[in-house]
PDB file of C-alpha atoms in Angstrom:
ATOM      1  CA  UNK A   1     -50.303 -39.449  69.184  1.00 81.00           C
ATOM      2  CA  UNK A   2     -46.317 -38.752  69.383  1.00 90.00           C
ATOM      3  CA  UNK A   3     -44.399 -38.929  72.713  1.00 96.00           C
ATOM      4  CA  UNK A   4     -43.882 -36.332  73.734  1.00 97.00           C
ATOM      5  CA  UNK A   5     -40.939 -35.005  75.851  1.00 97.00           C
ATOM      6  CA  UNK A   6     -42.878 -35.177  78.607  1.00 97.00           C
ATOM      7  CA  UNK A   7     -44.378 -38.028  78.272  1.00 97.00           C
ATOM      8  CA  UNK A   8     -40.731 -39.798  77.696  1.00 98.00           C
ATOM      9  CA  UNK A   9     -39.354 -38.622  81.149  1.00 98.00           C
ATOM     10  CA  UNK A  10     -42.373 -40.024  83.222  1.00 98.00           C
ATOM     11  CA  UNK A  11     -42.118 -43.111  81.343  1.00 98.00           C
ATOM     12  CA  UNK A  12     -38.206 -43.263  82.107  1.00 98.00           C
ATOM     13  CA  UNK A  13     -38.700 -42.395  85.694  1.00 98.00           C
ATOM     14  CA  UNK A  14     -41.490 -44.721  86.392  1.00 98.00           C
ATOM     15  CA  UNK A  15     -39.732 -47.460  84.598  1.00 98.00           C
ATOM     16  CA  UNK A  16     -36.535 -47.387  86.857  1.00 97.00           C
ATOM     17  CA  UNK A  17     -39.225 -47.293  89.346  1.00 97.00           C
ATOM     18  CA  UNK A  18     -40.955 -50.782  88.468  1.00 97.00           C
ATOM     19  CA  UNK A  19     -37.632 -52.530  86.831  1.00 96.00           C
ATOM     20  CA  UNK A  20     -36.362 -54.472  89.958  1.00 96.00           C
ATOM     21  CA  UNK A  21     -39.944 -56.419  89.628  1.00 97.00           C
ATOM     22  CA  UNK A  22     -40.096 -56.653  85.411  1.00 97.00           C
ATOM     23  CA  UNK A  23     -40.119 -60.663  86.153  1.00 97.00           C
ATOM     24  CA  UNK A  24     -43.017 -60.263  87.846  1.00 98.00           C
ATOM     25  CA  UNK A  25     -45.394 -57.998  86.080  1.00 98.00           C
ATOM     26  CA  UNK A  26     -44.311 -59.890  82.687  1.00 98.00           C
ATOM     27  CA  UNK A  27     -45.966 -63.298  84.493  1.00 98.00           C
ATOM     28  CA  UNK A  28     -48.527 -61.351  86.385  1.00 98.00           C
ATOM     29  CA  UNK A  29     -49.392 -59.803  83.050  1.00 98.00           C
ATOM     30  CA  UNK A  30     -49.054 -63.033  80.636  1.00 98.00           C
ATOM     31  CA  UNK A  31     -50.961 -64.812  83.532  1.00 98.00           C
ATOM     32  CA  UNK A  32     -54.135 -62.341  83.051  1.00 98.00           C
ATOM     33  CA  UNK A  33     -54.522 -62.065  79.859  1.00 98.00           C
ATOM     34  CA  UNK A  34     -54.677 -65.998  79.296  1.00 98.00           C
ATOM     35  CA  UNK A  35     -57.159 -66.043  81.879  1.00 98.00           C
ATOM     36  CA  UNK A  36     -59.275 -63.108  81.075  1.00 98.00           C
ATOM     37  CA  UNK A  37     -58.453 -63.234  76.938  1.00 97.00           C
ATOM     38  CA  UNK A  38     -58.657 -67.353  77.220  1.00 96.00           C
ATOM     39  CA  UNK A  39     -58.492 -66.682  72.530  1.00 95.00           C
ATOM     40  CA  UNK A  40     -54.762 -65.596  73.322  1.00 96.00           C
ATOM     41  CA  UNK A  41     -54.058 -69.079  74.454  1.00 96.00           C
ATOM     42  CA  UNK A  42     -54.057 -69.978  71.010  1.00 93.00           C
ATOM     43  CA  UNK A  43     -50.323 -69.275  70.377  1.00 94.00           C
ATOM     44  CA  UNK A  44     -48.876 -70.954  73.575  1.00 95.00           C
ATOM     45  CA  UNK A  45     -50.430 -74.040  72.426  1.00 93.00           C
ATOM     46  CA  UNK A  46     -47.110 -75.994  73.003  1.00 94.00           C
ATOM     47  CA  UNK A  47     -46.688 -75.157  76.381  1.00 96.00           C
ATOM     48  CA  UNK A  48     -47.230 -77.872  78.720  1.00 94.00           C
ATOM     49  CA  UNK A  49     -48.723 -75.421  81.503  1.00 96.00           C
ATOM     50  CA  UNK A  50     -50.906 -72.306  80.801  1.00 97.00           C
ATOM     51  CA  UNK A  51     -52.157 -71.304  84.593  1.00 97.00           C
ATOM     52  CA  UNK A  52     -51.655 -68.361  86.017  1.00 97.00           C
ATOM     53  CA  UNK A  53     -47.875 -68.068  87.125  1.00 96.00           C
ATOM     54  CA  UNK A  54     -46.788 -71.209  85.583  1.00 97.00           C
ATOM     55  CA  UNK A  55     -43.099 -72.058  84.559  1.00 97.00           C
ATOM     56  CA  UNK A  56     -43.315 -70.957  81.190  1.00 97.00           C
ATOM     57  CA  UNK A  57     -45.587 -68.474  81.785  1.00 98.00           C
ATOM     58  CA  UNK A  58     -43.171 -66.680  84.303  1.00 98.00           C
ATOM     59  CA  UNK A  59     -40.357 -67.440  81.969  1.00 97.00           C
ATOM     60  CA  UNK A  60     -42.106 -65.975  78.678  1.00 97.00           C
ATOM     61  CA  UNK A  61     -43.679 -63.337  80.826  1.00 97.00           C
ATOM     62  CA  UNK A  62     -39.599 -61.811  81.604  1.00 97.00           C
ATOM     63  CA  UNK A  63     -39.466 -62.273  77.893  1.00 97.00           C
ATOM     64  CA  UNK A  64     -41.798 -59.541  77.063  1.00 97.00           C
ATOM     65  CA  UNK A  65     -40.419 -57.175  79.665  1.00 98.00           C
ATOM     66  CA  UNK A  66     -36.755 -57.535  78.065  1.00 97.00           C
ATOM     67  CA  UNK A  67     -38.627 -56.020  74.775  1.00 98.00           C
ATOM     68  CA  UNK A  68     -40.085 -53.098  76.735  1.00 98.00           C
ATOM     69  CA  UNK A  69     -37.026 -52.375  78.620  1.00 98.00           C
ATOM     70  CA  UNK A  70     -35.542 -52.736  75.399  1.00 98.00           C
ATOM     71  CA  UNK A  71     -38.428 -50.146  74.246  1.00 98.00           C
ATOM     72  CA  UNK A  72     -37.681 -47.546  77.028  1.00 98.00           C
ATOM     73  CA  UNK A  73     -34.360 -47.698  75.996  1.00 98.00           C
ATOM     74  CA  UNK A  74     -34.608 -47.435  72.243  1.00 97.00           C
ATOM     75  CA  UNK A  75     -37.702 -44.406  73.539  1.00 98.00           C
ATOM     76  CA  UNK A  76     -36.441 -42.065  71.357  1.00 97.00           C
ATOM     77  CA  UNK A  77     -37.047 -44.049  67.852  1.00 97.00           C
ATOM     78  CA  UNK A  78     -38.806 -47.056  69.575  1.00 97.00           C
ATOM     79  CA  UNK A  79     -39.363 -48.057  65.517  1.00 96.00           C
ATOM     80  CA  UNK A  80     -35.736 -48.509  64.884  1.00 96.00           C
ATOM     81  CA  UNK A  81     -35.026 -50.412  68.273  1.00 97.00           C
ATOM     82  CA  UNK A  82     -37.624 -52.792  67.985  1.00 97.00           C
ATOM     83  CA  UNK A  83     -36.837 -53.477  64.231  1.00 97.00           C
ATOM     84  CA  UNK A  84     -35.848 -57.169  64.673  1.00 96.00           C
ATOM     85  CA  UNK A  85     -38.655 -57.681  67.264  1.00 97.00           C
ATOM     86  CA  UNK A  86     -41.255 -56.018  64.462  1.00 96.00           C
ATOM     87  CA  UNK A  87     -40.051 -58.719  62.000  1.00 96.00           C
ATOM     88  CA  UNK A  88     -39.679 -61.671  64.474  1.00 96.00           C
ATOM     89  CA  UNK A  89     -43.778 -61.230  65.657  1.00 94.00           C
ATOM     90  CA  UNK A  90     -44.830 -60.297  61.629  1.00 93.00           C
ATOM     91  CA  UNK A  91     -42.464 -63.070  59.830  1.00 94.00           C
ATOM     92  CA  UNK A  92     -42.586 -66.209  62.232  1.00 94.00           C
ATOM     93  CA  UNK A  93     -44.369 -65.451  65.412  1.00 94.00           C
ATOM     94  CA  UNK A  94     -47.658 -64.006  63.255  1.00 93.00           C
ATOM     95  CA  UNK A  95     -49.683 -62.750  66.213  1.00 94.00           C
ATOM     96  CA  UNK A  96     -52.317 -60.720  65.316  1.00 93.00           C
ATOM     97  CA  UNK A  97     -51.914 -56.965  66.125  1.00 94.00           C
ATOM     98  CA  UNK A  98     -54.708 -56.788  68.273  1.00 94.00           C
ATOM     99  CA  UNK A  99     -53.160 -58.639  70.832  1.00 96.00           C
ATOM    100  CA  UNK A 100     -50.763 -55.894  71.716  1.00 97.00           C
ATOM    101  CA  UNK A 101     -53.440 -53.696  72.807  1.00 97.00           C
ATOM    102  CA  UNK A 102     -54.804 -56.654  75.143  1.00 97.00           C
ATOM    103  CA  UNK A 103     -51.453 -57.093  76.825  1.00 98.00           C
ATOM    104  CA  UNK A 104     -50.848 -53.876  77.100  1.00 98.00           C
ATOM    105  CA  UNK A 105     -54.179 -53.677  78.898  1.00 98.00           C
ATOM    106  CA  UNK A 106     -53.415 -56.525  81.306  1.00 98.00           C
ATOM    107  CA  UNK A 107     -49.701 -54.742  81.945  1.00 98.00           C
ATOM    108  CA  UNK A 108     -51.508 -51.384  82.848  1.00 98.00           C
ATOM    109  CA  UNK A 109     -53.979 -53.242  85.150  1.00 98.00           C
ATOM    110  CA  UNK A 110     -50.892 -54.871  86.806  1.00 98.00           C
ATOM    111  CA  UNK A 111     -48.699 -51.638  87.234  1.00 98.00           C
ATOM    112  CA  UNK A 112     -52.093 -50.827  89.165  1.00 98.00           C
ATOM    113  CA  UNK A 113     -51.744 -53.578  91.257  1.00 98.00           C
ATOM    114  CA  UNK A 114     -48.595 -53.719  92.143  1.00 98.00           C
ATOM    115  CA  UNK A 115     -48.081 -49.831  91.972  1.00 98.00           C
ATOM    116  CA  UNK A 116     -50.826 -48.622  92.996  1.00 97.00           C
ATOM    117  CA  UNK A 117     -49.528 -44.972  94.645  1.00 97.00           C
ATOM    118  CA  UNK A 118     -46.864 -44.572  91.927  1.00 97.00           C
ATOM    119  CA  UNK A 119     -49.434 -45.596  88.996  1.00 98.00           C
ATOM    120  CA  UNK A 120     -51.050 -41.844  88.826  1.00 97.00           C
ATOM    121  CA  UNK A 121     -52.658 -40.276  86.163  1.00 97.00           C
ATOM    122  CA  UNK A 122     -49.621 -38.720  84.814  1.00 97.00           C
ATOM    123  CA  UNK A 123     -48.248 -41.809  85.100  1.00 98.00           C
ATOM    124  CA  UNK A 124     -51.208 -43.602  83.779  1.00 98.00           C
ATOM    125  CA  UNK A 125     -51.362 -41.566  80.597  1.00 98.00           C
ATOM    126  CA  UNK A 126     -47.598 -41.835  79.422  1.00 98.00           C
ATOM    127  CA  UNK A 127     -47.192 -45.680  80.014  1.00 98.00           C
ATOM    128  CA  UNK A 128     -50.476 -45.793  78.433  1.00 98.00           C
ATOM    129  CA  UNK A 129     -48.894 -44.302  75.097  1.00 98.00           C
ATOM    130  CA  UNK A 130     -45.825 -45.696  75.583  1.00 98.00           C
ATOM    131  CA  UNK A 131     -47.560 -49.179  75.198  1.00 98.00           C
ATOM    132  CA  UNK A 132     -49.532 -47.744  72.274  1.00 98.00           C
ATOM    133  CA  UNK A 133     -46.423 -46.679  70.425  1.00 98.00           C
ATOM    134  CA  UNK A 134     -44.411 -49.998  71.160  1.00 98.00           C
ATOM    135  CA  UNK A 135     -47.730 -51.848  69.457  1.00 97.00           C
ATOM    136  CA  UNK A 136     -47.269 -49.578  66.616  1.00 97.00           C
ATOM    137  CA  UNK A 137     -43.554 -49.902  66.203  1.00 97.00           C
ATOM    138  CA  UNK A 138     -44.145 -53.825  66.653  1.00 96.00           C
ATOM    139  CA  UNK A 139     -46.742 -53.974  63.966  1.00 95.00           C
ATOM    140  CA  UNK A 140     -44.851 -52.225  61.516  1.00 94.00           C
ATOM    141  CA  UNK A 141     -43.522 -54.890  59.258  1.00 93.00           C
ATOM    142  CA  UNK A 142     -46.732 -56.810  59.235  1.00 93.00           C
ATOM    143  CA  UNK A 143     -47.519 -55.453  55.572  1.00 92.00           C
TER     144      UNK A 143
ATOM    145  CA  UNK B   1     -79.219 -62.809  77.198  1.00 64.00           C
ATOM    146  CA  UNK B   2     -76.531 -63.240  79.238  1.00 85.00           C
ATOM    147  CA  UNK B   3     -75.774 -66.429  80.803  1.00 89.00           C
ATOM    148  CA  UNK B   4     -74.053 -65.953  84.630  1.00 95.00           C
ATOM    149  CA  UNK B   5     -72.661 -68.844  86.750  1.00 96.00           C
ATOM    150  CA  UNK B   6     -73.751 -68.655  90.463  1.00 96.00           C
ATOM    151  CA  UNK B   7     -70.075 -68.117  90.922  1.00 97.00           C
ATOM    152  CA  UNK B   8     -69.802 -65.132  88.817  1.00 97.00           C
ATOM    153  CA  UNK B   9     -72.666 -63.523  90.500  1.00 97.00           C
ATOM    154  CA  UNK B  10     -71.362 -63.835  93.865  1.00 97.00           C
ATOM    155  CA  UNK B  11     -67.881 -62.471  92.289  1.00 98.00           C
ATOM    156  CA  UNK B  12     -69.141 -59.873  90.729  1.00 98.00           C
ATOM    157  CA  UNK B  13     -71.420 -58.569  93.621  1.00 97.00           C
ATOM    158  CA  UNK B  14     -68.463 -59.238  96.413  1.00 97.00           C
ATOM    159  CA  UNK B  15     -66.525 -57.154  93.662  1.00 97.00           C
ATOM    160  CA  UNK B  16     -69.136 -54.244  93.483  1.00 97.00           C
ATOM    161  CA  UNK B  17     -69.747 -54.770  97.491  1.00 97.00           C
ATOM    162  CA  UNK B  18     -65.963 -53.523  98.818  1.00 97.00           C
ATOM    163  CA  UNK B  19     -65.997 -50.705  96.194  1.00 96.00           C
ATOM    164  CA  UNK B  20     -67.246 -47.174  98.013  1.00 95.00           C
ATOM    165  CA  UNK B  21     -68.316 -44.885  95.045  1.00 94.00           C
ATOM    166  CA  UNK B  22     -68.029 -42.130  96.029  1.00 95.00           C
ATOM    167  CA  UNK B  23     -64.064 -42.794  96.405  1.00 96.00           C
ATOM    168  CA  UNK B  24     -63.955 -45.217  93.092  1.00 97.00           C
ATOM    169  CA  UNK B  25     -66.299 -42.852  90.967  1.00 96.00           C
ATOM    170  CA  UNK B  26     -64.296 -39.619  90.752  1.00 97.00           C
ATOM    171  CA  UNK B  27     -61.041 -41.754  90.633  1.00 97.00           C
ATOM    172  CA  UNK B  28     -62.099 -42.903  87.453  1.00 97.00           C
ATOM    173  CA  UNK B  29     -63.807 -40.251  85.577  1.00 97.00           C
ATOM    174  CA  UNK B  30     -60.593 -38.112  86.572  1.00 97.00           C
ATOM    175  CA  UNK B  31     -58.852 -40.671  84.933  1.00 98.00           C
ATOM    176  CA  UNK B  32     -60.535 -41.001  81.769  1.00 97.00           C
ATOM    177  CA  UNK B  33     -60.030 -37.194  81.566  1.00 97.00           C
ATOM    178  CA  UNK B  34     -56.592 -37.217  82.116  1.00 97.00           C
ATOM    179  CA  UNK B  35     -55.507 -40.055  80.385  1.00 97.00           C
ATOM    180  CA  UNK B  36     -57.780 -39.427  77.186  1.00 96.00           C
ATOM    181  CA  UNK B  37     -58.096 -36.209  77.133  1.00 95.00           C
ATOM    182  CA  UNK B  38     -60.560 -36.041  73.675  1.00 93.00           C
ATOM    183  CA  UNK B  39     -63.226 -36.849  76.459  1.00 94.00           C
ATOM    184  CA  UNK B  40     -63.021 -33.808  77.705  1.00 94.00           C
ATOM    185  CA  UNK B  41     -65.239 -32.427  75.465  1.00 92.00           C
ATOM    186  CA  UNK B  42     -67.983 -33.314  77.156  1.00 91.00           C
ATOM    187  CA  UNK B  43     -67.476 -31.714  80.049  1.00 92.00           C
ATOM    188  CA  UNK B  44     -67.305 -27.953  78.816  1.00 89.00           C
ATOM    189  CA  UNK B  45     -69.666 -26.725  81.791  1.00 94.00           C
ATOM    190  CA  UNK B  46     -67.491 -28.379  84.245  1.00 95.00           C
ATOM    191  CA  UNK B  47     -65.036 -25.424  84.546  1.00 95.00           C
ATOM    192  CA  UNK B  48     -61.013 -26.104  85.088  1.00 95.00           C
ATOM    193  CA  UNK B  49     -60.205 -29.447  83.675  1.00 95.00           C
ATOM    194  CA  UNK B  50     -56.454 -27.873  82.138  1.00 93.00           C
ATOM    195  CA  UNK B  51     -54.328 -29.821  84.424  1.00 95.00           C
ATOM    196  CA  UNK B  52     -54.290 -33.589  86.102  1.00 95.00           C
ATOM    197  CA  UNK B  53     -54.134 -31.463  89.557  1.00 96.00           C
ATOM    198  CA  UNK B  54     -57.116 -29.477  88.086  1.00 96.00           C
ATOM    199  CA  UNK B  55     -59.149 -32.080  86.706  1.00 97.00           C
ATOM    200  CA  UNK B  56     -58.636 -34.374  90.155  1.00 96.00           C
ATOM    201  CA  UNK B  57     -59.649 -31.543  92.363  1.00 96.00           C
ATOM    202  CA  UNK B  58     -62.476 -30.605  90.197  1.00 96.00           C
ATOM    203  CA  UNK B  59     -65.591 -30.980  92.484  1.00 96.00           C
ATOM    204  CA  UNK B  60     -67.993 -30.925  89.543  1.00 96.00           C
ATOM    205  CA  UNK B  61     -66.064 -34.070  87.824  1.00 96.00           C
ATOM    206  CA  UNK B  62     -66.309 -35.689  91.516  1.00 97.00           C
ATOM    207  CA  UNK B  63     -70.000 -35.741  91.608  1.00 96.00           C
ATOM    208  CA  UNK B  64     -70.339 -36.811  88.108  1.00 95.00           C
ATOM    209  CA  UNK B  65     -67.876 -39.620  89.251  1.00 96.00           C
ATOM    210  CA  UNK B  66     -70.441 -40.713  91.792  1.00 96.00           C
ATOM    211  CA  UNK B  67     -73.646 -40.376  89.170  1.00 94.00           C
ATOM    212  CA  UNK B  68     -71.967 -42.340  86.571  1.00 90.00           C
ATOM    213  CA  UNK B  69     -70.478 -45.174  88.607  1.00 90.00           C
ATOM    214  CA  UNK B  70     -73.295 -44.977  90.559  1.00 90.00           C
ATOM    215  CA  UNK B  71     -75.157 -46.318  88.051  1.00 92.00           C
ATOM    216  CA  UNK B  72     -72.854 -49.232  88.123  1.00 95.00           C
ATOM    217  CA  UNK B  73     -75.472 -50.205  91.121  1.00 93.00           C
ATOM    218  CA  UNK B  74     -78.363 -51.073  88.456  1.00 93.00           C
ATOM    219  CA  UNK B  75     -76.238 -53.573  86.502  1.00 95.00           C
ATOM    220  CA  UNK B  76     -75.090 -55.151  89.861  1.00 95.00           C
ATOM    221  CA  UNK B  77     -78.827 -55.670  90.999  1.00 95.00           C
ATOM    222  CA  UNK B  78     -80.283 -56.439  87.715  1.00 95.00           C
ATOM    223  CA  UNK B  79     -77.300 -58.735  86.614  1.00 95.00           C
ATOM    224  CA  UNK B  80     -79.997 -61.363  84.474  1.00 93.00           C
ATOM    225  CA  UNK B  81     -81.722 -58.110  82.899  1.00 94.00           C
ATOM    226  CA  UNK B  82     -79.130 -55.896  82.286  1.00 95.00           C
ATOM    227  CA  UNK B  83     -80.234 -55.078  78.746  1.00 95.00           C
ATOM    228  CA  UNK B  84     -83.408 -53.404  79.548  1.00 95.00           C
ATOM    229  CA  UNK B  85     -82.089 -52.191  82.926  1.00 95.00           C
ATOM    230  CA  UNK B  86     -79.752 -49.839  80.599  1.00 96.00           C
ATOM    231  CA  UNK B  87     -82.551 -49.080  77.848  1.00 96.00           C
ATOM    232  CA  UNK B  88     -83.094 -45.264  79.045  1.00 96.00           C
ATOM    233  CA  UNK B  89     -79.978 -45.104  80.130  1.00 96.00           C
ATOM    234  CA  UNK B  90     -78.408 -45.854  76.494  1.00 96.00           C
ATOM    235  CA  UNK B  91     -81.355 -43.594  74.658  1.00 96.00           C
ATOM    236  CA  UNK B  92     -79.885 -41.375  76.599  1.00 96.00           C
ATOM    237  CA  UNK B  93     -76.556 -40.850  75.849  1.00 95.00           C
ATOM    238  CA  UNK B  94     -77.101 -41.663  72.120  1.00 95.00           C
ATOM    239  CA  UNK B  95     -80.085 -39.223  71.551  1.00 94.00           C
ATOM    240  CA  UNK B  96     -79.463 -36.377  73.767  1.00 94.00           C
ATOM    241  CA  UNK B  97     -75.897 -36.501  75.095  1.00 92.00           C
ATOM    242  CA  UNK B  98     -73.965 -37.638  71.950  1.00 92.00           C
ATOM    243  CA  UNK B  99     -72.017 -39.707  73.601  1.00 93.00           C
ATOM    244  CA  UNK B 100     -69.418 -41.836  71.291  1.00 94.00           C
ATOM    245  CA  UNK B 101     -70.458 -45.327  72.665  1.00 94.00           C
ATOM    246  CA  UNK B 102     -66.591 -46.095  72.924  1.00 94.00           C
ATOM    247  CA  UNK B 103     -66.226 -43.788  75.980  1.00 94.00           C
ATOM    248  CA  UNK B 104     -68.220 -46.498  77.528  1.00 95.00           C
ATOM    249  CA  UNK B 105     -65.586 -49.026  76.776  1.00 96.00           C
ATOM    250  CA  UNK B 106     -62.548 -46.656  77.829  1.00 96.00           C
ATOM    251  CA  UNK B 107     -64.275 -45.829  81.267  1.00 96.00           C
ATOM    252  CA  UNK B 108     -64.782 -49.817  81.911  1.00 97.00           C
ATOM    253  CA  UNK B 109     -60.750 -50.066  81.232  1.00 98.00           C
ATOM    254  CA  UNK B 110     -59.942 -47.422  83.740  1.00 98.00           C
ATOM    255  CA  UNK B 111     -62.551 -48.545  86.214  1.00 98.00           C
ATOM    256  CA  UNK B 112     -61.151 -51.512  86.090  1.00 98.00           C
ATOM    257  CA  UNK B 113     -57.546 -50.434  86.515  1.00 98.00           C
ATOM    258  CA  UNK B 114     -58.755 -48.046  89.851  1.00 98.00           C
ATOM    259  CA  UNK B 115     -60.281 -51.483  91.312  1.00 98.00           C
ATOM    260  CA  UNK B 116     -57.425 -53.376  90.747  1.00 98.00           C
ATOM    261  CA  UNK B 117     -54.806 -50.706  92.342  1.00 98.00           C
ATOM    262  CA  UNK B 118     -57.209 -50.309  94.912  1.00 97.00           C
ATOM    263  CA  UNK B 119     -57.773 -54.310  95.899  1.00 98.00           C
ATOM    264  CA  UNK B 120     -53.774 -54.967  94.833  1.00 97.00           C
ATOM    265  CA  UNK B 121     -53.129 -58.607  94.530  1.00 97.00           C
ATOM    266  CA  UNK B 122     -56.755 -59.796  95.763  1.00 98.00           C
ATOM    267  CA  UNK B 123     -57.720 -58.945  92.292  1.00 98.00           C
ATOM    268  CA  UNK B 124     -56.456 -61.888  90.994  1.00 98.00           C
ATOM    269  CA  UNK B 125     -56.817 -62.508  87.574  1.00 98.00           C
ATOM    270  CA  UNK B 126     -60.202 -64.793  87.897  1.00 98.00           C
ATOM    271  CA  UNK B 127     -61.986 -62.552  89.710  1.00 98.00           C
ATOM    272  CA  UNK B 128     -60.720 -59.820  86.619  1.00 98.00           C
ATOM    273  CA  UNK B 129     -61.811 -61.857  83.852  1.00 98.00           C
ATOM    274  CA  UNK B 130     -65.591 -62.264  85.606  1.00 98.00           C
ATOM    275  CA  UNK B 131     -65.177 -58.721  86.433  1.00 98.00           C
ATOM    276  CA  UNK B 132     -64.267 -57.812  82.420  1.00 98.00           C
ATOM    277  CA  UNK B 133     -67.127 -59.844  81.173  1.00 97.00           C
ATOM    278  CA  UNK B 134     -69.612 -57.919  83.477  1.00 98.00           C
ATOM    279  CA  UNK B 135     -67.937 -54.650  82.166  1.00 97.00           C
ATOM    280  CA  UNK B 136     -68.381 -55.867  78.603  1.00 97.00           C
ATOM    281  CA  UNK B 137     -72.025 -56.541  78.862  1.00 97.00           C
ATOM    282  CA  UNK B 138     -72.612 -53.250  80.739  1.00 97.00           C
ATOM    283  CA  UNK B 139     -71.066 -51.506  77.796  1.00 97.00           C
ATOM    284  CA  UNK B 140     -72.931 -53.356  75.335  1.00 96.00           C
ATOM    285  CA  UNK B 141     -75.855 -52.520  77.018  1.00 97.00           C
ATOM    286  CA  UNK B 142     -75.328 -49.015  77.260  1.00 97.00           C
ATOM    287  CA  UNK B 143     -74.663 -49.007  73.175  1.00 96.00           C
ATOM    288  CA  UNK B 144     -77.785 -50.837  72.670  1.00 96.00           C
ATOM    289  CA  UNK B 145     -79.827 -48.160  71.737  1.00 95.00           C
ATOM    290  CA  UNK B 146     -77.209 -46.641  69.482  1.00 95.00           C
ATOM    291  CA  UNK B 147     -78.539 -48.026  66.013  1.00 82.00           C
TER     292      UNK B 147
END
């Protein structure tokens, strides 16, 4: 399930699209999946706050979109660009690959939120395997 | 079975009570076509499903939008008994449609992604974690009869 040139526009165009709000879908999305995965609290267990839109929450949450802007613009070898992120969350971070597919989850559901008319199928389908492939590329020095 | 708080039941109904199937229904089985497309093979009578365009206009994926979601209704009114609520339902898909029981999974994700770009920020993220856990016991209920 390769990118495909398609599938790399749309998620270029849609991500200049969202961009001017990546603060706020990182923390919207963080926010949700503590709440609705409460097992991924488990690594955030030195944080003094954990609610929904908290300090660190917000702050970790533009964290995570600085890797998938990073992402979109490493799209065409998403593997090499995330190299140092791929070792960071396998050597010292350890968080369990199946976590990527629950944020990505919670990131979708908030691109539907805050998106909702520019959040089509189309567009749907290639942030969809965008995610996928930056979950891949981010598990691949696990072992 | 399943234990529900008096709060999740009112959630989950005031959830189920602003969604109109027939608008939510074909928005998500479109989507679930679209955005895994392997799903498609199920649908082989259903005529043009080639394109997003196609599959979204299809009138025959529509109404089976409606049915399936539809049946969304039984959960919602049965929420203590869903289990045996879904019994036929899951003999069903297992024994004469062949249905992979992790379709039932990937249309709970999308149905849940329609809802929350339809409800925006009023879908906050309590009402989507009751709203997931009634999803995942739906789904479990529907691959009950599987093995």
């Amino acid at each position: 399930m390769t990118l495909t040139a398609k599938d790399k526009k749309m998620v270029k165009a849609f991500w200049a699209k969202v961009a001017g709000k990546a603060e706020d879908i990182g923390c919207d999305a963080l926010s949700r999946m503590l709440v609705v995965y409460p097992q991924t609290k488990t690594y955030f267990s030195h944080w003094k706050d954990l609610s929904p839109g908290s300090a660190p929450v917000r702050k970790h949450g533009g964290t995570i979109m600085g890797g998938i802007s990073l992402a979109v613009a490493s799209i065409d070898d998403i593997s090499a660009g995330l190299l140092s992120l791929s070792e960071l969350h396998a050597f010292q971070l350890r968080v369990d690959p199946a976590n990527f597919k629950i944020l990505s989850h919670n990131i979708l559901v908030v691109l539907a939120v805050l998106f909702p008319n520019d959040f089509n199928p189309e567009a749907h389908v290639a942030m969809d395997k965008f995610l996928a492939a930056v979950g891949r590329a981010l598990s691949e020095k696990y072992r | 079975m399943v234990e529900w708080t008096d709060a999740e039941k009112s959630t989950i109904s005031a959830v189920w009570g602003r969604v109109d199937i027939n608008e939510v229904g074909p928005l998500a089985l479109g989507r679930v076509l679209i955005v895994y497309p392997w799903t498609q093979r199920y649908f082989g009578s259903f005529g043009d499903v080639s394109t997003p365009a196609a599959i979204m206009g299809n009138p025959k994926v529509a109404a089976h939008g409606k049915v399936v979601c539809g049946a969304l209704d039984n959960a919602v009114k049965n929420m203590g008994n869903i289990l045996a609520t879904y019994k036929s339902l899951s003999e069903t898909h297992a024994n004469k449609l062949f249905v992979d029981p992790d379709n039932f999974r990937v249309l709970a994700d999308v149905l849940t992604i329609v809802i929350a770009a339809k409800f925006g920020a009023s879908f906050t993220p309590e009402i989507q974690a009751t709203w997931q856990k009634f999803m995942k016991v739906v789904v479990a209920a529907m691959g009950s009869r599987y093995f």
